mmCIF file of C-alpha atoms in Angstrom:
data_model
loop_
_atom_site.group_PDB
_atom_site.id
_atom_site.type_symbol
_atom_site.label_atom_id
_atom_site.label_comp_id
_atom_site.label_asym_id
_atom_site.label_seq_id
_atom_site.Cartn_x
_atom_site.Cartn_y
_atom_site.Cartn_z
ATOM 1 C CA MET A 259 89.608 103.910 68.290
ATOM 2 C CA ASN A 260 87.849 100.785 67.078
ATOM 3 C CA GLY A 261 87.866 99.240 70.525
ATOM 4 C CA TYR A 262 86.176 102.287 72.026
ATOM 5 C CA ILE A 263 83.372 102.181 69.443
ATOM 6 C CA LYS A 264 82.855 98.467 70.176
ATOM 7 C CA ALA A 265 82.674 99.264 73.883
ATOM 8 C CA LEU A 266 80.137 102.017 73.198
ATOM 9 C CA ILE A 267 77.941 99.676 71.138
ATOM 10 C CA LEU A 268 78.150 97.086 73.911
ATOM 11 C CA ILE A 269 77.036 99.716 76.442
ATOM 12 C CA LEU A 270 74.023 100.712 74.315
ATOM 13 C CA VAL A 271 72.978 97.108 73.611
ATOM 14 C CA SER A 272 73.280 96.192 77.309
ATOM 15 C CA LEU A 273 71.195 99.238 78.197
ATOM 16 C CA ALA A 274 68.460 98.183 75.762
ATOM 17 C CA ILE A 275 68.408 94.672 77.221
ATOM 18 C CA LEU A 276 68.592 95.663 80.902
ATOM 19 C CA ILE A 277 66.104 98.574 81.000
ATOM 20 C CA PRO A 278 63.017 96.307 81.182
ATOM 21 C CA LEU A 279 64.697 94.216 83.905
ATOM 22 C CA ALA A 280 65.620 97.191 86.092
ATOM 23 C CA SER A 281 63.900 97.467 89.459
ATOM 24 C CA SER A 282 61.495 100.368 89.954
ATOM 25 C CA SER A 283 61.578 100.072 93.748
ATOM 26 C CA PRO A 284 62.838 103.113 95.673
ATOM 27 C CA ASP A 285 66.613 103.204 96.121
ATOM 28 C CA GLY A 286 68.379 103.301 99.495
ATOM 29 C CA LEU A 287 68.095 107.056 99.968
ATOM 30 C CA GLU A 288 64.462 107.248 98.790
ATOM 31 C CA LYS A 289 63.606 104.403 101.164
ATOM 32 C CA VAL A 290 65.221 106.217 104.103
ATOM 33 C CA ALA A 291 63.292 109.409 103.317
ATOM 34 C CA GLU A 292 60.096 107.372 103.027
ATOM 35 C CA THR A 293 60.703 105.575 106.331
ATOM 36 C CA LEU A 294 61.513 108.826 108.146
ATOM 37 C CA GLY A 295 58.400 110.458 106.706
ATOM 38 C CA VAL A 296 60.161 113.025 104.534
ATOM 39 C CA ASP A 297 58.572 113.751 101.179
ATOM 40 C CA GLU A 298 60.539 114.558 98.097
ATOM 41 C CA SER A 299 59.000 117.822 96.974
ATOM 42 C CA GLU A 300 58.361 118.152 93.274
ATOM 43 C CA SER A 301 61.258 120.140 91.925
ATOM 44 C CA SER A 302 60.389 123.629 90.785
ATOM 45 C CA VAL A 303 63.005 123.327 88.089
ATOM 46 C CA THR A 304 61.653 121.536 85.035
ATOM 47 C CA SER A 305 64.157 119.283 83.389
ATOM 48 C CA LEU A 306 64.223 118.197 79.797
ATOM 49 C CA MET A 307 63.782 114.494 80.541
ATOM 50 C CA SER A 308 62.748 114.214 84.194
ATOM 51 C CA ASP A 309 63.013 110.684 85.577
ATOM 52 C CA TYR A 310 64.489 109.375 82.347
ATOM 53 C CA VAL A 311 61.334 109.870 80.298
ATOM 54 C CA VAL A 312 61.237 111.670 76.972
ATOM 55 C CA PRO A 313 58.147 113.883 76.896
ATOM 56 C CA GLY A 314 55.760 112.973 74.094
ATOM 57 C CA VAL A 315 56.929 109.383 73.705
ATOM 58 C CA GLU A 316 54.008 107.163 74.812
ATOM 59 C CA ASN A 317 55.781 103.814 74.928
ATOM 60 C CA GLU A 318 57.369 103.461 78.358
ATOM 61 C CA TYR A 319 60.268 101.286 77.233
ATOM 62 C CA GLY A 320 60.964 103.409 74.161
ATOM 63 C CA SER A 321 60.851 106.586 76.195
ATOM 64 C CA THR A 322 63.333 105.359 78.800
ATOM 65 C CA LEU A 323 65.614 103.845 76.173
ATOM 66 C CA LEU A 324 65.601 107.082 74.190
ATOM 67 C CA ALA A 325 66.425 109.065 77.336
ATOM 68 C CA GLY A 326 69.192 106.616 78.150
ATOM 69 C CA VAL A 327 70.743 106.772 74.693
ATOM 70 C CA ALA A 328 70.534 110.577 74.740
ATOM 71 C CA GLY A 329 72.206 110.602 78.147
ATOM 72 C CA VAL A 330 74.989 108.271 77.031
ATOM 73 C CA PHE A 331 75.844 110.552 74.101
ATOM 74 C CA LEU A 332 75.554 113.734 76.184
ATOM 75 C CA VAL A 333 77.974 112.317 78.751
ATOM 76 C CA LEU A 334 80.249 111.036 76.009
ATOM 77 C CA GLY A 335 80.339 114.440 74.317
ATOM 78 C CA ALA A 336 80.917 116.359 77.524
ATOM 79 C CA ALA A 337 83.712 113.987 78.551
ATOM 80 C CA LEU A 338 85.399 114.336 75.165
ATOM 81 C CA VAL A 339 85.370 118.127 75.479
ATOM 82 C CA LEU A 340 86.642 117.943 79.042
ATOM 83 C CA GLY A 341 89.304 115.391 78.110
ATOM 84 C CA LYS A 342 90.556 117.660 75.350
ATOM 85 C CA SER A 343 90.877 120.686 77.609
ATOM 86 C CA MET A 344 92.197 118.693 80.535
ATOM 87 C CA THR A 345 95.084 117.157 78.613
ATOM 88 C CA LYS A 346 95.778 120.191 76.440
ATOM 89 C CA SER A 347 99.107 120.999 77.978
ATOM 90 C CA ILE A 348 100.663 117.785 76.709
ATOM 91 C CA LYS A 349 100.954 117.803 72.936
ATOM 92 C CA GLN A 350 101.413 114.441 71.352
ATOM 93 C CA MET B 836 72.305 108.082 96.633
ATOM 94 C CA HIS B 837 71.431 111.178 94.575
ATOM 95 C CA ILE B 838 70.152 113.783 97.032
ATOM 96 C CA PRO B 839 67.258 115.790 95.534
ATOM 97 C CA ASP B 840 66.703 119.529 95.936
ATOM 98 C CA GLY B 841 65.138 120.523 99.228
ATOM 99 C CA PHE B 842 66.669 117.783 101.375
ATOM 100 C CA LEU B 843 69.698 119.743 102.607
ATOM 101 C CA SER B 844 69.972 123.074 104.407
ATOM 102 C CA ILE B 845 71.536 125.981 102.544
ATOM 103 C CA ILE B 846 74.596 125.984 104.810
ATOM 104 C CA ILE B 847 75.305 122.331 104.076
ATOM 105 C CA CYS B 848 74.692 122.840 100.353
ATOM 106 C CA VAL B 849 77.171 125.730 100.232
ATOM 107 C CA THR B 850 79.744 123.936 102.392
ATOM 108 C CA MET B 851 79.624 120.843 100.181
ATOM 109 C CA TYR B 852 79.949 122.979 97.027
ATOM 110 C CA VAL B 853 83.086 124.591 98.467
ATOM 111 C CA ILE B 854 84.638 121.287 99.584
ATOM 112 C CA SER B 855 83.901 119.547 96.278
ATOM 113 C CA MET B 856 85.198 122.517 94.306
ATOM 114 C CA GLY B 857 88.422 122.323 96.298
ATOM 115 C CA PHE B 858 88.876 118.658 95.387
ATOM 116 C CA LEU B 859 88.104 119.345 91.719
ATOM 117 C CA ILE B 860 90.649 122.175 91.547
ATOM 118 C CA TRP B 861 93.248 119.906 93.177
ATOM 119 C CA SER B 862 92.388 117.165 90.657
ATOM 120 C CA TRP B 863 92.565 119.591 87.750
ATOM 121 C CA LYS B 864 96.094 120.585 88.737
ATOM 122 C CA LYS B 865 97.119 116.939 89.112
ATOM 123 C CA THR B 866 95.604 115.866 85.778
ATOM 124 C CA LYS B 867 97.036 118.766 83.823
ATOM 125 C CA ASN B 868 100.550 117.644 84.567
ATOM 126 C CA VAL B 869 100.127 113.905 84.198
ATOM 127 C CA TYR B 870 97.600 112.978 81.526
ATOM 128 C CA SER B 871 98.334 112.661 77.860
ATOM 129 C CA SER B 872 95.542 113.290 75.352
ATOM 130 C CA SER B 873 95.371 109.565 74.560
ATOM 131 C CA VAL B 874 93.360 109.201 77.770
ATOM 132 C CA THR B 875 90.433 111.201 76.334
ATOM 133 C CA PRO B 876 88.538 108.374 74.539
ATOM 134 C CA MET B 877 88.850 106.155 77.602
ATOM 135 C CA LEU B 878 87.542 108.970 79.780
ATOM 136 C CA ALA B 879 84.561 109.458 77.449
ATOM 137 C CA VAL B 880 83.575 105.799 77.097
ATOM 138 C CA SER B 881 83.961 104.941 80.781
ATOM 139 C CA SER B 882 81.878 107.996 81.749
ATOM 140 C CA ALA B 883 79.179 106.887 79.292
ATOM 141 C CA PHE B 884 79.280 103.407 80.804
ATOM 142 C CA VAL B 885 78.794 104.743 84.322
ATOM 143 C CA PHE B 886 75.834 106.875 83.209
ATOM 144 C CA ALA B 887 74.172 103.833 81.602
ATOM 145 C CA ALA B 888 74.939 101.567 84.570
ATOM 146 C CA GLN B 889 73.425 104.048 87.022
ATOM 147 C CA MET B 890 70.098 103.773 85.153
ATOM 148 C CA ILE B 891 69.808 100.073 85.942
ATOM 149 C CA ASN B 892 68.534 99.544 89.484
ATOM 150 C CA PHE B 893 68.867 96.063 90.907
ATOM 151 C CA PRO B 894 66.511 94.904 93.676
ATOM 152 C CA ILE B 895 68.184 94.223 97.030
ATOM 153 C CA MET B 896 65.582 93.420 99.677
ATOM 154 C CA LEU B 897 62.360 94.575 101.306
ATOM 155 C CA GLY B 898 61.207 96.584 98.301
ATOM 156 C CA THR B 899 64.403 98.566 97.996
ATOM 157 C CA SER B 900 66.780 98.827 95.073
ATOM 158 C CA GLY B 901 70.245 100.100 94.376
ATOM 159 C CA HIS B 902 72.424 100.734 91.380
ATOM 160 C CA LEU B 903 76.081 100.762 90.548
ATOM 161 C CA VAL B 904 77.716 104.093 91.366
ATOM 162 C CA GLY B 905 80.950 103.209 89.623
ATOM 163 C CA GLY B 906 83.339 105.433 91.560
ATOM 164 C CA THR B 907 85.938 102.729 92.104
ATOM 165 C CA PHE B 908 85.458 101.479 88.533
ATOM 166 C CA LEU B 909 86.411 104.915 87.205
ATOM 167 C CA ALA B 910 89.188 105.361 89.761
ATOM 168 C CA VAL B 911 90.979 102.177 88.706
ATOM 169 C CA ILE B 912 90.593 102.827 84.972
ATOM 170 C CA LEU B 913 91.294 106.563 84.930
ATOM 171 C CA GLY B 914 93.220 107.173 88.118
ATOM 172 C CA PRO B 915 91.814 109.179 91.047
ATOM 173 C CA TYR B 916 91.887 112.628 89.470
ATOM 174 C CA ALA B 917 90.244 112.081 86.090
ATOM 175 C CA ALA B 918 87.761 109.738 87.820
ATOM 176 C CA MET B 919 86.468 112.676 89.880
ATOM 177 C CA PHE B 920 85.848 114.673 86.704
ATOM 178 C CA SER B 921 84.304 111.736 84.911
ATOM 179 C CA MET B 922 81.795 111.163 87.709
ATOM 180 C CA THR B 923 81.126 114.888 88.029
ATOM 181 C CA ILE B 924 80.123 114.978 84.346
ATOM 182 C CA VAL B 925 77.721 112.066 84.873
ATOM 183 C CA LEU B 926 76.188 113.729 87.942
ATOM 184 C CA MET B 927 75.916 117.064 86.139
ATOM 185 C CA MET B 928 73.985 115.579 83.212
ATOM 186 C CA GLN B 929 71.734 113.669 85.604
ATOM 187 C CA ALA B 930 70.951 116.826 87.581
ATOM 188 C CA LEU B 931 70.575 119.167 84.592
ATOM 189 C CA ILE B 932 68.684 116.982 82.107
ATOM 190 C CA PHE B 933 67.100 114.127 84.050
ATOM 191 C CA ALA B 934 66.211 115.718 87.432
ATOM 192 C CA ASP B 935 68.164 112.902 89.112
ATOM 193 C CA GLY B 936 69.860 114.643 92.041
ATOM 194 C CA GLY B 937 69.259 118.313 92.778
ATOM 195 C CA LEU B 938 71.147 121.407 91.676
ATOM 196 C CA SER B 939 71.402 122.888 95.181
ATOM 197 C CA THR B 940 72.607 119.505 96.441
ATOM 198 C CA PHE B 941 74.997 119.008 93.512
ATOM 199 C CA GLY B 942 78.076 119.812 95.612
ATOM 200 C CA ALA B 943 77.065 117.174 98.156
ATOM 201 C CA ASN B 944 76.409 114.568 95.472
ATOM 202 C CA VAL B 945 79.777 115.308 93.861
ATOM 203 C CA PHE B 946 81.489 114.815 97.211
ATOM 204 C CA ASN B 947 79.624 111.609 98.116
ATOM 205 C CA MET B 948 80.134 109.884 94.769
ATOM 206 C CA ALA B 949 82.797 111.629 92.656
ATOM 207 C CA VAL B 950 85.319 112.687 95.316
ATOM 208 C CA ILE B 951 85.024 109.618 97.544
ATOM 209 C CA GLY B 952 84.854 107.379 94.453
ATOM 210 C CA GLY B 953 88.012 108.886 92.999
ATOM 211 C CA LEU B 954 89.862 108.659 96.298
ATOM 212 C CA SER B 955 89.030 104.942 96.557
ATOM 213 C CA TYR B 956 91.878 104.517 94.063
ATOM 214 C CA PHE B 957 94.234 104.824 97.009
ATOM 215 C CA ILE B 958 92.462 101.992 98.851
ATOM 216 C CA VAL B 959 92.959 99.735 95.813
ATOM 217 C CA LYS B 960 96.572 100.800 95.577
ATOM 218 C CA LEU B 961 97.187 100.234 99.285
ATOM 219 C CA LEU B 962 95.663 96.748 99.160
ATOM 220 C CA THR B 963 97.256 95.511 95.930
ATOM 221 C CA ARG B 964 100.712 96.901 96.751
ATOM 222 C CA LYS B 965 103.102 95.460 94.236
ATOM 223 C CA SER B 966 101.196 92.254 93.654
ATOM 224 C CA ASN B 967 100.153 91.397 90.117
ATOM 225 C CA SER B 968 97.862 88.529 91.111
ATOM 226 C CA ASN B 969 94.327 88.660 89.719
ATOM 227 C CA GLY B 970 92.897 87.224 92.925
ATOM 228 C CA ARG B 971 94.434 89.932 95.035
ATOM 229 C CA PHE B 972 93.340 92.572 92.527
ATOM 230 C CA PHE B 973 89.754 91.264 92.671
ATOM 231 C CA LEU B 974 89.683 91.373 96.478
ATOM 232 C CA SER B 975 91.266 94.835 96.635
ATOM 233 C CA VAL B 976 88.750 96.272 94.184
ATOM 234 C CA PHE B 977 85.941 94.488 96.012
ATOM 235 C CA ALA B 978 86.964 96.037 99.335
ATOM 236 C CA ALA B 979 87.566 99.497 97.877
ATOM 237 C CA SER B 980 84.167 99.590 96.115
ATOM 238 C CA TRP B 981 82.346 98.496 99.239
ATOM 239 C CA ILE B 982 84.210 100.930 101.493
ATOM 240 C CA SER B 983 83.695 103.839 99.106
ATOM 241 C CA MET B 984 79.967 103.090 98.941
ATOM 242 C CA LEU B 985 79.758 103.025 102.744
ATOM 243 C CA LEU B 986 81.759 106.242 103.112
ATOM 244 C CA GLY B 987 79.523 107.932 100.532
ATOM 245 C CA ALA B 988 76.436 106.743 102.393
ATOM 246 C CA LEU B 989 77.914 107.918 105.710
ATOM 247 C CA ALA B 990 78.584 111.381 104.256
ATOM 248 C CA CYS B 991 75.069 111.430 102.805
ATOM 249 C CA GLY B 992 73.571 110.407 106.168
ATOM 250 C CA LEU B 993 75.481 113.164 107.968
ATOM 251 C CA GLN B 994 74.436 115.804 105.422
ATOM 252 C CA LEU B 995 70.788 114.789 105.717
ATOM 253 C CA GLY B 996 70.893 114.408 109.499
ATOM 254 C CA PHE B 997 72.256 117.897 110.045
ATOM 255 C CA SER B 998 69.598 119.421 107.785
ATOM 256 C CA PRO B 999 66.397 120.690 109.436
ATOM 257 C CA LEU B 1000 64.109 118.601 107.214
ATOM 258 C CA PHE B 1001 65.317 115.465 108.976
ATOM 259 C CA SER B 1002 65.653 116.879 112.524
ATOM 260 C CA GLU B 1003 62.110 115.903 113.499
ATOM 261 C CA ALA B 1004 62.754 112.349 112.384
ATOM 262 C CA GLY B 1005 65.735 112.131 114.739
ATOM 263 C CA GLY B 1006 68.586 113.866 112.915
ATOM 264 C CA VAL B 1007 71.879 112.055 112.337
ATOM 265 C CA LEU B 1008 70.970 109.337 114.847
ATOM 266 C CA ALA B 1009 68.162 108.317 112.509
ATOM 267 C CA THR B 1010 69.619 109.064 109.087
ATOM 268 C CA VAL B 1011 73.124 107.612 109.482
ATOM 269 C CA PRO B 1012 72.188 104.103 110.679
ATOM 270 C CA SER B 1013 69.313 103.686 108.223
ATOM 271 C CA ILE B 1014 71.224 104.863 105.167
ATOM 272 C CA LEU B 1015 74.265 102.788 106.143
ATOM 273 C CA LEU B 1016 72.109 99.703 106.619
ATOM 274 C CA TRP B 1017 70.801 99.812 103.030
ATOM 275 C CA HIS B 1018 74.178 100.643 101.575
ATOM 276 C CA ILE B 1019 75.925 97.774 103.323
ATOM 277 C CA VAL B 1020 73.852 95.586 100.997
ATOM 278 C CA ILE B 1021 73.851 97.855 97.927
ATOM 279 C CA GLY B 1022 77.619 98.170 98.400
ATOM 280 C CA LEU B 1023 78.011 94.402 98.083
ATOM 281 C CA GLY B 1024 76.294 94.598 94.684
ATOM 282 C CA GLU B 1025 78.607 97.470 93.763
ATOM 283 C CA ALA B 1026 81.628 95.463 94.919
ATOM 284 C CA VAL B 1027 80.714 92.268 93.039
ATOM 285 C CA ILE B 1028 79.997 94.121 89.786
ATOM 286 C CA THR B 1029 83.059 96.389 89.964
ATOM 287 C CA ALA B 1030 85.524 93.646 90.934
ATOM 288 C CA THR B 1031 84.199 91.231 88.295
ATOM 289 C CA LEU B 1032 84.217 93.839 85.528
ATOM 290 C CA LEU B 1033 87.671 95.191 86.293
ATOM 291 C CA THR B 1034 89.253 91.758 86.704
ATOM 292 C CA GLN B 1035 87.836 90.762 83.294
ATOM 293 C CA LEU B 1036 89.052 94.003 81.706
ATOM 294 C CA LYS B 1037 92.489 93.550 83.245
ATOM 295 C CA ARG B 1038 92.827 90.180 81.482
ATOM 296 C CA MET B 1039 91.954 91.566 78.047
ATOM 297 C CA PRO B 1040 95.047 92.140 75.946
ATOM 298 C CA SER B 1041 93.307 94.698 73.725
ATOM 299 C CA ILE B 1042 94.477 98.221 72.995
ATOM 300 C CA VAL B 1043 91.622 99.617 75.015
ATOM 301 C CA ILE B 1044 93.097 98.220 78.164
ATOM 302 C CA SER B 1045 96.753 98.809 77.416
ATOM 303 C CA ASN B 1046 96.643 102.115 79.295
ATOM 304 C CA PHE B 1047 94.680 100.515 82.063
ATOM 305 C CA ALA B 1048 96.148 100.801 85.531
ATOM 306 C CA ASN B 1049 99.110 102.744 84.234
ATOM 307 C CA ILE B 1050 97.159 105.925 84.005
ATOM 308 C CA GLY B 1051 97.391 108.051 87.088
ATOM 309 C CA GLY B 1052 100.475 106.454 88.493
ATOM 310 C CA GLY B 1053 99.888 102.739 88.023
ATOM 311 C CA LEU B 1054 98.524 100.090 90.302
ATOM 312 C CA ASN B 1055 101.197 97.475 89.895
#
């Protein structure tokens, strides 16, 4: 288990270091839509942390980092639950 | 490569939901019989890694960026079936919480990244055969990552091109070449990162990696 926790810490530290270095240019798909003159309509569904920003947190870096950390733990939790149910049939 | 809501026609959205669901049910049946519960922590941590990595866009050229998708990364670590679920979890959180990728287009995004990513396991397996050489492993993963990125982009281009929103712009004849062009380059980034990471992980004698490449049938 220790190794997994180390890996998780490494993921979070790397995220904190790399967020300010990440490119904010449009990605491949966004660029194609832009070039072909198709606009991404604002989604009618409001998400909790749209575009990886935590509402109410002014600092841009802090807001993205917080969203990222929240996302990492949400994914981790969901995968643990899934892993448990997926491998249920084999008792160890 | 996350398609937002509104880009695809309803028919394509529904079709892609059905196809992706079919692959996930197939995977579920495969995983149920093969995986022991010791895989769970690896599944969780590698999914978390892929979520974090997808947040970090790297610039490619002409004001365009790309990010790691991680399909082949997950496929090699978890095997093809659990990799599909792992990526589906990442995509689900992105769509539900972060508005990254739409809900109506979720089936398409699952197909383009989770299903194709998971299936790229078989490309790695085909290319490595029985070889245990690190060089050959690196090249096989490199090729599989790049191919899976291109196939995902091709699927994405077809889905967009057959949707009315893009018909005025030229349909598939416009969407497929332009999306492939960007992903030829983004795919190289994907391939370099995935092959480097996995080759390093393969060398580590730690417990974390002891299951590595045995899960899901084994690569060697």
